[in-house]
Short mmCIF file of C-alpha atoms and ligand atoms in Angstrom, two decimals:
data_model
loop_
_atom_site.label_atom_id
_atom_site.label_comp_id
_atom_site.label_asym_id
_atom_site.label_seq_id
_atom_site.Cartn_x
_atom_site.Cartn_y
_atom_site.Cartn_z
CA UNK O 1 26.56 -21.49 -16.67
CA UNK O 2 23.31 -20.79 -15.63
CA UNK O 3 21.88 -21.36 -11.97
CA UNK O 4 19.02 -22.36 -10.53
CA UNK O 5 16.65 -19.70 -8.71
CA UNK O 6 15.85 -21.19 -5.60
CA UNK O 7 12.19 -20.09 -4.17
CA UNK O 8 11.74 -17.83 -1.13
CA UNK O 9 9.12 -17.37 0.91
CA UNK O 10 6.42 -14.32 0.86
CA UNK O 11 7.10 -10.90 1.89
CA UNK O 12 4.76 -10.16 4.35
CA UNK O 13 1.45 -8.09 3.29
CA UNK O 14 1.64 -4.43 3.66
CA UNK O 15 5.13 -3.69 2.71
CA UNK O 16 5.45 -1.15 -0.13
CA UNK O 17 7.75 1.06 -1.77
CA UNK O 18 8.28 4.73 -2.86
CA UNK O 19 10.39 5.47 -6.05
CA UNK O 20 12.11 2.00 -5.52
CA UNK O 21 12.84 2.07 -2.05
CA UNK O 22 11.05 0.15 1.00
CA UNK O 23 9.11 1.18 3.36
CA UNK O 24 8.78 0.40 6.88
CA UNK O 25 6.59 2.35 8.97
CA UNK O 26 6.02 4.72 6.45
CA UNK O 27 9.71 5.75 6.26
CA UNK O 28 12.51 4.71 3.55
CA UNK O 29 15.01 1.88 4.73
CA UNK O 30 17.99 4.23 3.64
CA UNK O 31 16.77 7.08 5.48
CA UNK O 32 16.27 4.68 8.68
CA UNK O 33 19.55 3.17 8.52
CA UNK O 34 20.61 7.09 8.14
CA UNK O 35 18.60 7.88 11.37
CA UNK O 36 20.58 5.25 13.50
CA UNK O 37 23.47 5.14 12.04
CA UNK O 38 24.78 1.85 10.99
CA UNK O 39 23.88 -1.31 9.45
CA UNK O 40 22.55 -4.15 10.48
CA UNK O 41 19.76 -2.72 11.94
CA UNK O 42 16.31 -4.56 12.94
CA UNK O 43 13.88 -2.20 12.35
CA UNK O 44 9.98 -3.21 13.77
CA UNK O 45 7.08 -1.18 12.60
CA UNK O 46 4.78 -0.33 14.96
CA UNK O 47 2.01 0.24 13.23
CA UNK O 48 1.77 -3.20 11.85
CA UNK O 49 2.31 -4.87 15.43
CA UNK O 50 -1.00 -2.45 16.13
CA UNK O 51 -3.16 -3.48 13.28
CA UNK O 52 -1.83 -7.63 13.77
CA UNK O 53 -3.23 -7.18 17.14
CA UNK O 54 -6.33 -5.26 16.57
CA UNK O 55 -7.20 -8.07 14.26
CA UNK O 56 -6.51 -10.78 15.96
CA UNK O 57 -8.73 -9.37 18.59
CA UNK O 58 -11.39 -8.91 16.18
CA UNK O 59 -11.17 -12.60 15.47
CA UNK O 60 -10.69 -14.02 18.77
CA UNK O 61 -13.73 -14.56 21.14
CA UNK O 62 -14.77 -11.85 23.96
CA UNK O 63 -12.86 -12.45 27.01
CA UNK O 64 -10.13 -14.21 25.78
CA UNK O 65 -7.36 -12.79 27.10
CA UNK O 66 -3.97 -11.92 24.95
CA UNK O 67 -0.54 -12.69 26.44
CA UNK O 68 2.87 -11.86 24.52
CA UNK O 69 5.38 -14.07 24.85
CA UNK O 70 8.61 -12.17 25.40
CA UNK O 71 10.97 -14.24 24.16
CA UNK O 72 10.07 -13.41 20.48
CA UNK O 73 11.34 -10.38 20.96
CA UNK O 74 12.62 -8.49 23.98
CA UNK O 75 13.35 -5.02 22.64
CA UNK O 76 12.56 -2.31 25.58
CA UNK O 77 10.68 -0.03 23.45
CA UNK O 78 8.53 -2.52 21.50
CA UNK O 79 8.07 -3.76 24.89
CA UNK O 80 6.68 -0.70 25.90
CA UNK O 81 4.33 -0.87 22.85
CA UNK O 82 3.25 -4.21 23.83
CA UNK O 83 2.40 -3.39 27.38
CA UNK O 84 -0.43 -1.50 26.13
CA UNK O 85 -1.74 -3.98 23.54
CA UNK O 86 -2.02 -7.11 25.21
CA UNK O 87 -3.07 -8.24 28.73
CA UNK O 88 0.01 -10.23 30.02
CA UNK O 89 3.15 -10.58 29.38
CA UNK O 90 4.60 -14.42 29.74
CA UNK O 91 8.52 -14.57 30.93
CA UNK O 92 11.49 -16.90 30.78
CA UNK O 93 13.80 -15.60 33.08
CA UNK O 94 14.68 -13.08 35.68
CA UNK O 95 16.20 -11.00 32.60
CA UNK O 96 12.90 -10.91 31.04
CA UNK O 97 10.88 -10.10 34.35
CA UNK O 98 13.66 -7.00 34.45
CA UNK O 99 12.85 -6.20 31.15
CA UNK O 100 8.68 -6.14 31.59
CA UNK O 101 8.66 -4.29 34.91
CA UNK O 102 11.27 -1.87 33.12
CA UNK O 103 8.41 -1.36 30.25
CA UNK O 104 6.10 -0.68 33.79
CA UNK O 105 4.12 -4.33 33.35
CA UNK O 106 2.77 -4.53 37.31
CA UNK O 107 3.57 -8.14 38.28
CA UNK O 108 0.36 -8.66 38.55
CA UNK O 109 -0.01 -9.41 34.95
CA UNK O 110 2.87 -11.47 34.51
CA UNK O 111 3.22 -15.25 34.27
CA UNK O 112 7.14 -16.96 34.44
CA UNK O 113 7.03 -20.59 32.02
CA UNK O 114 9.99 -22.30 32.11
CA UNK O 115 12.37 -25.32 33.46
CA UNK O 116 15.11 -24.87 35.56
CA UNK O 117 13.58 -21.51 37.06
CA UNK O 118 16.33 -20.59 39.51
CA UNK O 119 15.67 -19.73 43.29
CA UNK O 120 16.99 -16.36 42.93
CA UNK O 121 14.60 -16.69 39.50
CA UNK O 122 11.45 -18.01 41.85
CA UNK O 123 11.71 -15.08 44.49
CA UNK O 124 12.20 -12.36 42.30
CA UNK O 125 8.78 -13.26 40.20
CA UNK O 126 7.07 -13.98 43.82
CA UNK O 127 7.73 -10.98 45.49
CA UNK O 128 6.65 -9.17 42.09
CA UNK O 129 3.69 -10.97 42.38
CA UNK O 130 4.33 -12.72 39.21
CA UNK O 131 2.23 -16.02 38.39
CA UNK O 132 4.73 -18.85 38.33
CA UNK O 133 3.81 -21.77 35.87
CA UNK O 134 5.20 -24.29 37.69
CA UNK O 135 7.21 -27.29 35.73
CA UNK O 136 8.05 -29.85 38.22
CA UNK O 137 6.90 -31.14 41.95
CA UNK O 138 10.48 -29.92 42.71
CA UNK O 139 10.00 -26.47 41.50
CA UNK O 140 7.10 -26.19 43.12
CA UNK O 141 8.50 -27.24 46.54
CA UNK O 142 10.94 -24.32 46.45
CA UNK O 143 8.20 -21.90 44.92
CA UNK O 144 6.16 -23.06 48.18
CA UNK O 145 9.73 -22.21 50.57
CA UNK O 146 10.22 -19.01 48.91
CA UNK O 147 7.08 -17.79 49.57
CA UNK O 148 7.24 -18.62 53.33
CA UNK O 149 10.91 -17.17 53.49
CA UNK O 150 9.39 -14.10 51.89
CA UNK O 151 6.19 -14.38 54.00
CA UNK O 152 3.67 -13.80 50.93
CA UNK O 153 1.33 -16.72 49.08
CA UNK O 154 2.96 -17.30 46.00
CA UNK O 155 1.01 -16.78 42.39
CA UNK O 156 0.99 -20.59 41.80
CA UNK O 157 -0.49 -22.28 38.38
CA UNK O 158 0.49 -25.95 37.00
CA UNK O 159 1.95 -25.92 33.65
CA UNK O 160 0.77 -29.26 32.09
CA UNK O 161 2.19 -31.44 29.92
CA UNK O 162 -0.55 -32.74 28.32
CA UNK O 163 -0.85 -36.49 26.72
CA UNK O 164 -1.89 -34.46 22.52
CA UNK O 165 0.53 -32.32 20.82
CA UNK O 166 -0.07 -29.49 18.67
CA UNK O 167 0.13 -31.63 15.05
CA UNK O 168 2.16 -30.11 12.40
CA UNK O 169 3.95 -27.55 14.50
CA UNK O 170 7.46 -26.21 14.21
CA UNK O 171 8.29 -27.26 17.68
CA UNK O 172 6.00 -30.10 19.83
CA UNK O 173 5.98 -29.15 23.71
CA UNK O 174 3.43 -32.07 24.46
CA UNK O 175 2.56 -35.44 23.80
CA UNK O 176 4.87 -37.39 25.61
CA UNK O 177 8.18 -37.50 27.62
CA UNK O 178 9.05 -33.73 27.54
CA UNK O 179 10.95 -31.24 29.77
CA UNK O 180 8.29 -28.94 30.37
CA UNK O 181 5.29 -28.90 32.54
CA UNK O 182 4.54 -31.54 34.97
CA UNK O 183 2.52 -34.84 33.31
CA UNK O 184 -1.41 -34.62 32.87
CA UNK O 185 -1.52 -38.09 34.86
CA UNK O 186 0.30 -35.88 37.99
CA UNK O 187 -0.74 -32.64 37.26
CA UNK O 188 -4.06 -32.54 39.62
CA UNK O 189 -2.43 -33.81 42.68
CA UNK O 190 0.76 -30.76 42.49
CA UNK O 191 -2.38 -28.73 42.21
CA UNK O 192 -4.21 -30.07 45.07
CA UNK O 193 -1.10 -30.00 47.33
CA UNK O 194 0.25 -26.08 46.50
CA UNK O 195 -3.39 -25.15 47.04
CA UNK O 196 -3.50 -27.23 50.42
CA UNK O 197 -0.16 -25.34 51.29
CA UNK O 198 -1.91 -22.07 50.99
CA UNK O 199 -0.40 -21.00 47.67
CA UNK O 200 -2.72 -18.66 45.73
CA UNK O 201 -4.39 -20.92 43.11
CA UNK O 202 -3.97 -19.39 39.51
CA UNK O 203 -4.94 -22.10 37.70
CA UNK O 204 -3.54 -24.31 34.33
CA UNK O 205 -0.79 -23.63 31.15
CA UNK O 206 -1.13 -25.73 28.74
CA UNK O 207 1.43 -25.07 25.86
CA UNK O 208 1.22 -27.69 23.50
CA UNK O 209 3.73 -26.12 20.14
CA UNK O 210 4.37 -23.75 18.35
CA UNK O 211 4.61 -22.23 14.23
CA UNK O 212 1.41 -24.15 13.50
CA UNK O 213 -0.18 -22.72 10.49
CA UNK O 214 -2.70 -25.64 10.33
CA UNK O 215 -6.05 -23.70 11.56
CA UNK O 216 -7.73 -27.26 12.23
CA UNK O 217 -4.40 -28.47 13.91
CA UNK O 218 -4.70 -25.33 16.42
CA UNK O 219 -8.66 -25.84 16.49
CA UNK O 220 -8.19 -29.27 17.47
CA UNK O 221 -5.70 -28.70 20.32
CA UNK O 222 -7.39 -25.89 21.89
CA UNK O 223 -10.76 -27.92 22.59
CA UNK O 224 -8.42 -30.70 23.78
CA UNK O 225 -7.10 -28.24 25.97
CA UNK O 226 -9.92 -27.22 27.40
CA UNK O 227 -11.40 -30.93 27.98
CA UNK O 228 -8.02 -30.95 29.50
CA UNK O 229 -8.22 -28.49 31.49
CA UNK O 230 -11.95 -29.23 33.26
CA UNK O 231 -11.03 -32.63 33.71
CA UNK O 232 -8.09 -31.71 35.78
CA UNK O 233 -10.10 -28.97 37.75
CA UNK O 234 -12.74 -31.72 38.65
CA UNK O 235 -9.83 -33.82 39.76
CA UNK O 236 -8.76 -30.92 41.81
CA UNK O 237 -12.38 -29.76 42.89
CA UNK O 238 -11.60 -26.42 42.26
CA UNK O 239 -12.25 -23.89 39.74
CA UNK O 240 -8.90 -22.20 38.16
CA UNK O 241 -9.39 -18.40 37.34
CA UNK O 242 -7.18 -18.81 34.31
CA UNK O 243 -6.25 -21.49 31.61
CA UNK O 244 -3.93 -20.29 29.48
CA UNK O 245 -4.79 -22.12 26.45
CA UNK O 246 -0.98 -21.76 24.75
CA UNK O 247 -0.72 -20.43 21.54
CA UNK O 248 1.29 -21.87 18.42
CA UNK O 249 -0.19 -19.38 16.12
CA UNK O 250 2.39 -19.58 13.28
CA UNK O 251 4.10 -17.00 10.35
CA UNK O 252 4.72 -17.88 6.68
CA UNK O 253 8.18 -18.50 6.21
CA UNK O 254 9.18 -20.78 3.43
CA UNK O 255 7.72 -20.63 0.19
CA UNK O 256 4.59 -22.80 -0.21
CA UNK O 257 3.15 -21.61 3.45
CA UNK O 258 -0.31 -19.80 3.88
CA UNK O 259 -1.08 -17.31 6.35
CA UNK O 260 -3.32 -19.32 9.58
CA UNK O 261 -6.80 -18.52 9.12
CA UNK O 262 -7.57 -16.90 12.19
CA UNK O 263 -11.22 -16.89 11.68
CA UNK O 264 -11.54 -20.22 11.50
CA UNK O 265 -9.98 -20.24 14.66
CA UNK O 266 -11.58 -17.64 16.28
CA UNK O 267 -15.52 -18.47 15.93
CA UNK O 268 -14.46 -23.04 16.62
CA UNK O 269 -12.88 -21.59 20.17
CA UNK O 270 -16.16 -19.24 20.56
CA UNK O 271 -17.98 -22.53 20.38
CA UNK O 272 -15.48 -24.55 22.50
CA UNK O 273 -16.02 -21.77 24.92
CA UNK O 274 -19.75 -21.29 25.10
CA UNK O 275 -20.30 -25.10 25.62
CA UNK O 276 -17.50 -25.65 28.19
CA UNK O 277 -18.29 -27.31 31.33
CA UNK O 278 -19.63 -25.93 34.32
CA UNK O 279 -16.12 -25.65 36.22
CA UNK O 280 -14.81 -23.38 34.11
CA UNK O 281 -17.93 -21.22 33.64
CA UNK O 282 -16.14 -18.65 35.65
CA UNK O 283 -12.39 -19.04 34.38
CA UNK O 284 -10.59 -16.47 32.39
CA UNK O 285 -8.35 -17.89 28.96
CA UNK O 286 -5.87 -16.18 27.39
CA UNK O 287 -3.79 -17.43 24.28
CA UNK O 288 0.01 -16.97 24.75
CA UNK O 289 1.41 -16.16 21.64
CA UNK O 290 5.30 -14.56 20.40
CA UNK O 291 6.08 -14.53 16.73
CA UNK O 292 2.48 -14.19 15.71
CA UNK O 293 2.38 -10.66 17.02
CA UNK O 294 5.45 -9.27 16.06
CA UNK O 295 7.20 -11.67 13.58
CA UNK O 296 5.78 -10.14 10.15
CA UNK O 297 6.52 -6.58 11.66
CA UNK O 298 10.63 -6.77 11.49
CA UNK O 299 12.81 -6.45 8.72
CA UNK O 300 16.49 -7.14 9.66
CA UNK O 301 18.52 -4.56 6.70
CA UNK O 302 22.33 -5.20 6.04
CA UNK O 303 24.49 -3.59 3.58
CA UNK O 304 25.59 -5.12 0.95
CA UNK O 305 29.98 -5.05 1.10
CA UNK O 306 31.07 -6.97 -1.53
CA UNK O 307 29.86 -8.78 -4.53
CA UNK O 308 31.92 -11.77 -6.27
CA UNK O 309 31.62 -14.67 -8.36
CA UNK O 310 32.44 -18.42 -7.80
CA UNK O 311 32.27 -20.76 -10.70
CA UNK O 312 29.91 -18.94 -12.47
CA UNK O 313 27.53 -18.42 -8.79
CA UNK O 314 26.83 -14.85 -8.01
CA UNK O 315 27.24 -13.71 -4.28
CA UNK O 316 26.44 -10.60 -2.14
CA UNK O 317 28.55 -10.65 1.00
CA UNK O 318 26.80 -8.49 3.47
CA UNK O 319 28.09 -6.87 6.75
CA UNK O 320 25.44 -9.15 8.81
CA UNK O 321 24.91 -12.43 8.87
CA UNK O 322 23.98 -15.27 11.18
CA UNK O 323 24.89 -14.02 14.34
CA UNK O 324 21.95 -11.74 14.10
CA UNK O 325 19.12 -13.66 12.42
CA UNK O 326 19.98 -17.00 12.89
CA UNK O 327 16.92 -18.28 11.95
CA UNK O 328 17.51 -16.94 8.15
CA UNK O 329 20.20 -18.97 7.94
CA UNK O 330 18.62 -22.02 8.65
CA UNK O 331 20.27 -22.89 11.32
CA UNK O 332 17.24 -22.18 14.44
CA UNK O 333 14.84 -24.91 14.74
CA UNK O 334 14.89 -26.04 10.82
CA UNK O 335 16.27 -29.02 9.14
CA UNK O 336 16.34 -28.54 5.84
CA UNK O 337 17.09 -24.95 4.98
CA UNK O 338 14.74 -23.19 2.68
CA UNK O 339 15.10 -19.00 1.73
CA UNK O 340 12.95 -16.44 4.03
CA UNK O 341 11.78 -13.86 1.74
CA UNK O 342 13.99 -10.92 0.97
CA UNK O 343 15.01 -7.72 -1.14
CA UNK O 344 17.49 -5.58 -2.39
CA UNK O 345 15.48 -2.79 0.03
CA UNK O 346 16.67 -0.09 -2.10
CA UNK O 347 15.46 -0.95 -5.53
CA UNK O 348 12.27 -2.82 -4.25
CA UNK O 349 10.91 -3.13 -7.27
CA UNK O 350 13.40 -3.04 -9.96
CA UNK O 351 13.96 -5.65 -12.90
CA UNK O 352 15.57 -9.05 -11.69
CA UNK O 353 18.47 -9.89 -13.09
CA UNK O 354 19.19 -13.17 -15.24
CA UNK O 355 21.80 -14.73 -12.61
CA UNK O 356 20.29 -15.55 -9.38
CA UNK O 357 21.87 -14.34 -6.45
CA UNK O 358 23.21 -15.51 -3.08
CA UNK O 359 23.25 -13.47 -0.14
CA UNK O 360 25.74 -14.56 2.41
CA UNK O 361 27.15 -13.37 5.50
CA UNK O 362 29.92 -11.64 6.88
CA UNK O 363 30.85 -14.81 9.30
CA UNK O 364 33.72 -17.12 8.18
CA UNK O 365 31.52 -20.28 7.74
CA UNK O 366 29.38 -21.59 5.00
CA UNK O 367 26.42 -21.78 7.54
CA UNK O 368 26.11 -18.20 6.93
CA UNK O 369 23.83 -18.16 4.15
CA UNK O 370 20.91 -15.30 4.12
CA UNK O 371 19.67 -16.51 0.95
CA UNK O 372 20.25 -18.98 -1.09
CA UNK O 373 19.93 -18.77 -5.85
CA UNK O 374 17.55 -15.71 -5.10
CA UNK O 375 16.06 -14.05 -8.03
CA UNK O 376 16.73 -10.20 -6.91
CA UNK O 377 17.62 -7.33 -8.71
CA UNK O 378 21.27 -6.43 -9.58
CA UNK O 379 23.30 -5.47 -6.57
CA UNK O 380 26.04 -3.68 -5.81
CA UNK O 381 28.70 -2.55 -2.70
CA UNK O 382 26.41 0.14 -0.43
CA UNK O 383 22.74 -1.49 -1.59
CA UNK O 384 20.41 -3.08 1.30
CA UNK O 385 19.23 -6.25 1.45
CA UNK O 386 16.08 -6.52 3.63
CA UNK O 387 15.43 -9.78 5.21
CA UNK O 388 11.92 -10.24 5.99
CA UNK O 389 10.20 -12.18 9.04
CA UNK O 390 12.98 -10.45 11.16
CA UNK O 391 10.51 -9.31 14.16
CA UNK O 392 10.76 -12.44 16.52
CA UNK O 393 13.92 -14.53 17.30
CA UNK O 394 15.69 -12.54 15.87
CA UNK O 395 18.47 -10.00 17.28
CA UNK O 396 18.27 -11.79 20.69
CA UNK O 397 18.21 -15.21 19.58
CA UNK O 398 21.37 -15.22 18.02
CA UNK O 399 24.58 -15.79 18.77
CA UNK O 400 25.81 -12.07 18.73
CA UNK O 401 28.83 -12.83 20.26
CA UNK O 402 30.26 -15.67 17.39
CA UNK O 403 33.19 -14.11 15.51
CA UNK O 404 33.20 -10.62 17.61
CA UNK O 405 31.02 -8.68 15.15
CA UNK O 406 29.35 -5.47 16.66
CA UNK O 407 25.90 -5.91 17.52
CA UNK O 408 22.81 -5.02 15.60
CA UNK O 409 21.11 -1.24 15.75
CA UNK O 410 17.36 -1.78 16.85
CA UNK O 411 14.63 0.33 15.98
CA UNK O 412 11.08 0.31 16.47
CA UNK O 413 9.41 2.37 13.84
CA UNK O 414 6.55 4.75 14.95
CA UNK O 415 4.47 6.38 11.85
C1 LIG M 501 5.88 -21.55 26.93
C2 LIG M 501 5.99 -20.83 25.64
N1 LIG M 501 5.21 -19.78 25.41
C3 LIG M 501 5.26 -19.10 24.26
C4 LIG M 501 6.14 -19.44 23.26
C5 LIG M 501 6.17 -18.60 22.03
O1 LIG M 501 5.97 -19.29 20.87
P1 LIG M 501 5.67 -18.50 19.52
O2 LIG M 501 6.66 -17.41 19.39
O3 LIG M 501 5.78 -19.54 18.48
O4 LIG M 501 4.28 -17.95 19.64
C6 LIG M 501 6.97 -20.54 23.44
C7 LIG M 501 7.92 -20.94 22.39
O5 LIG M 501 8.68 -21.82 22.46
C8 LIG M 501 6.91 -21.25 24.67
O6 LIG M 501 7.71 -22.26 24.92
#
């Protein structure tokens, strides 16, 4: 019987291989697995993280500030790359704050998003110094007691929920009834008051999505945003040093996708920018922005442990699965599942075979599916597979704990 090759999506530009075998960083897969040890292993290439940014600078106006958001990937020593690439560093959670002072990020160029910030949560950021992006009236009440109790002026901006969503993105974090941020109808008067209660004024988030790789979509948002966010200031009467303008800059997945013209982007918020009005003529803006920076730079390689057929289907069992890169499987934010790109990491480039192949897991449970009727290369017990697009939400947005597996090795790959 023959099956059906299922598409994948692209593997990102600039990987390569040498006499069949990937690259990442300039350095053979085998000989990195070698290096740590084990498989799985995430390995991130540094290099490319450096060139994604230096372009994205290049494309981006003057002044715009860049902010990483941590949650794509939390991994101390790409941390400590990040700290000196991109201006600040947006958090989640106490953990995370732990995490960027650890990669020595001074408070100062922190900001904490988030709902259900917890007190203990509130006080550590404030006596760091940390900007809080505050998400409710309520939050903001104990943001204001904190402060007292700790007898400094909280950081204090207003994360908004704004009344436009980011069209086409993966996930929507505006345009209607929503957990996060405070309502653009209420959002002026929270201001007013944490200013009136002495609270250092930091000025607006607006976060409207995410995975967008609609250029006019993001275009489109970001002026909105920044009507937004002089309208509001006017409200307020006062200028805000900073708007973050959110980010939603998305990664090709799934076959079919394009890479987000950043261009595009780049010169339409120049103009947005250069004809903004007068209250923000002094503001800073900075773009906020996870799997953009550091998605295309992971590959997530597992050995292959078995190989068997089913009624004809081939299958590669490998000794990862979904409890490290959940989002392969389908199973993170997608509803109908569709392949990532991958490779048999050790013969790169050699012939595909006839019967398409299906990479699966080492979890007991048919959601474990790396790769679904992929046309690969024959495999065998001991070969890599390399799962692309493994650099965000990846190792620590799994469940590593599902089934008792050992953890995955993490590497960040200098040339
Ligand atoms: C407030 C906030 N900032 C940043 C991000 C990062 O998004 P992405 O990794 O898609 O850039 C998210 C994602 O959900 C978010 O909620």
């Amino acid at each position: 019987m023959t099956m059906k090759v299922k598409p994948m999506g692209p593997i990102p530009p600039g990987f390569h291989s040498e006499q069949g075998m990937l690259l990442i960083g300039g350095r053979g897969a085998a000989a990195l697995v070698d290096e740590t040890g084990e498989t799985p292993l995430f390995a991130y290439d540094a290099g490319m993280i450096r060139a994604r940014i230096a372009a994205l600078r290049e494309a981006m106006p003057r002044g715009v500030d860049l902010h990483y958001a941590m949650k794509a990937n939390p991994f101390p020593p790409l941390l400590a790359l990040m700290a000196g690439l991109v201006d600040g560093f947006d958090i989640a959670s106490s953990g995370e704050l732990s995490l960027a002072l650890g990669a020595h990020v001074a408070g100062g160029r922190i900001s904490f998003a988030g709902p259900g910030k917890q007190d203990r949560e509130l006080e550590a950021a404030i006596a760091a110094g940390v900007a809080i992006n505050l998400e409710s009236e309520g939050e903001a009440a104990r943001a204001l007691a904190i402060g007292q109790r700790l007898g400094v002026r909280p950081r204090l901006a207003v994360r908004v929920n704004p009344d436009f969503e980011l069209k086409g993105s993966g996930m929507r974090m505006g345009g209607g009834a929503r957990p996060f941020g405070v309502d653009a109808g209420r959002a002026a008067a929270l201001a007013r008051h944490v200013i009136a209660q002495g609270a250092l004024w930091r000025g607006w988030h607006i976060f409207a999505g995410s995975q967008s790789l609609d250029a006019e979509a993001i275009i489109a948002a970001q002026s909105q945003t920044v009507a937004l966010a002089a309208r509001l200031s006017e409200e307020v009467g006062a200028s805000p040093p900073l708007v973050n303008l959110g980010g939603g800059f998305g990664v090709p997945y799934f076959p079919g996708d394009m890479p987000l013209d950043i261009g595009l982007i780049g010169t339409a918020l120049g103009e947005t920018l250069e004809s903004r009005p007068a209250i923000l003529a002094e503001s800073r803006f900075a773009l906020e922005l996870g799997r953009y920076l550091v998605a295309e730079a992971g590959v997530y390689l597992t050995r292959v442990v078995d190989v068997k057929i089913s009624h004809g289907e081939r299958f590669a069992v490998v000794d990862g699965g979904l409890h490290h890169q959940l989002a392969a499987s389908g199973n993170f934010g997608t509803v109908v599942r569709r392949n990532y790109p991958l490779a048999i990491a050790n013969r790169f480039d050699g012939p595909i075979c006839a019967e398409p192949l299906t990479v699966v897991g080492c979890l007991c449970t048919p959601l474990d599916r790396l790769g679904d009727s992929l046309a690969l290369p024959p495999v065998e017990p001991g070969d890599l597979v390399a799962v692309f697009l493994a650099g965000a939400y990846g190792a620590s947005a799994s469940p590593s704990a599902f089934l008792g597996h050992a953890p995955a090795m993490e590497l960040l790959v200098e040339d």
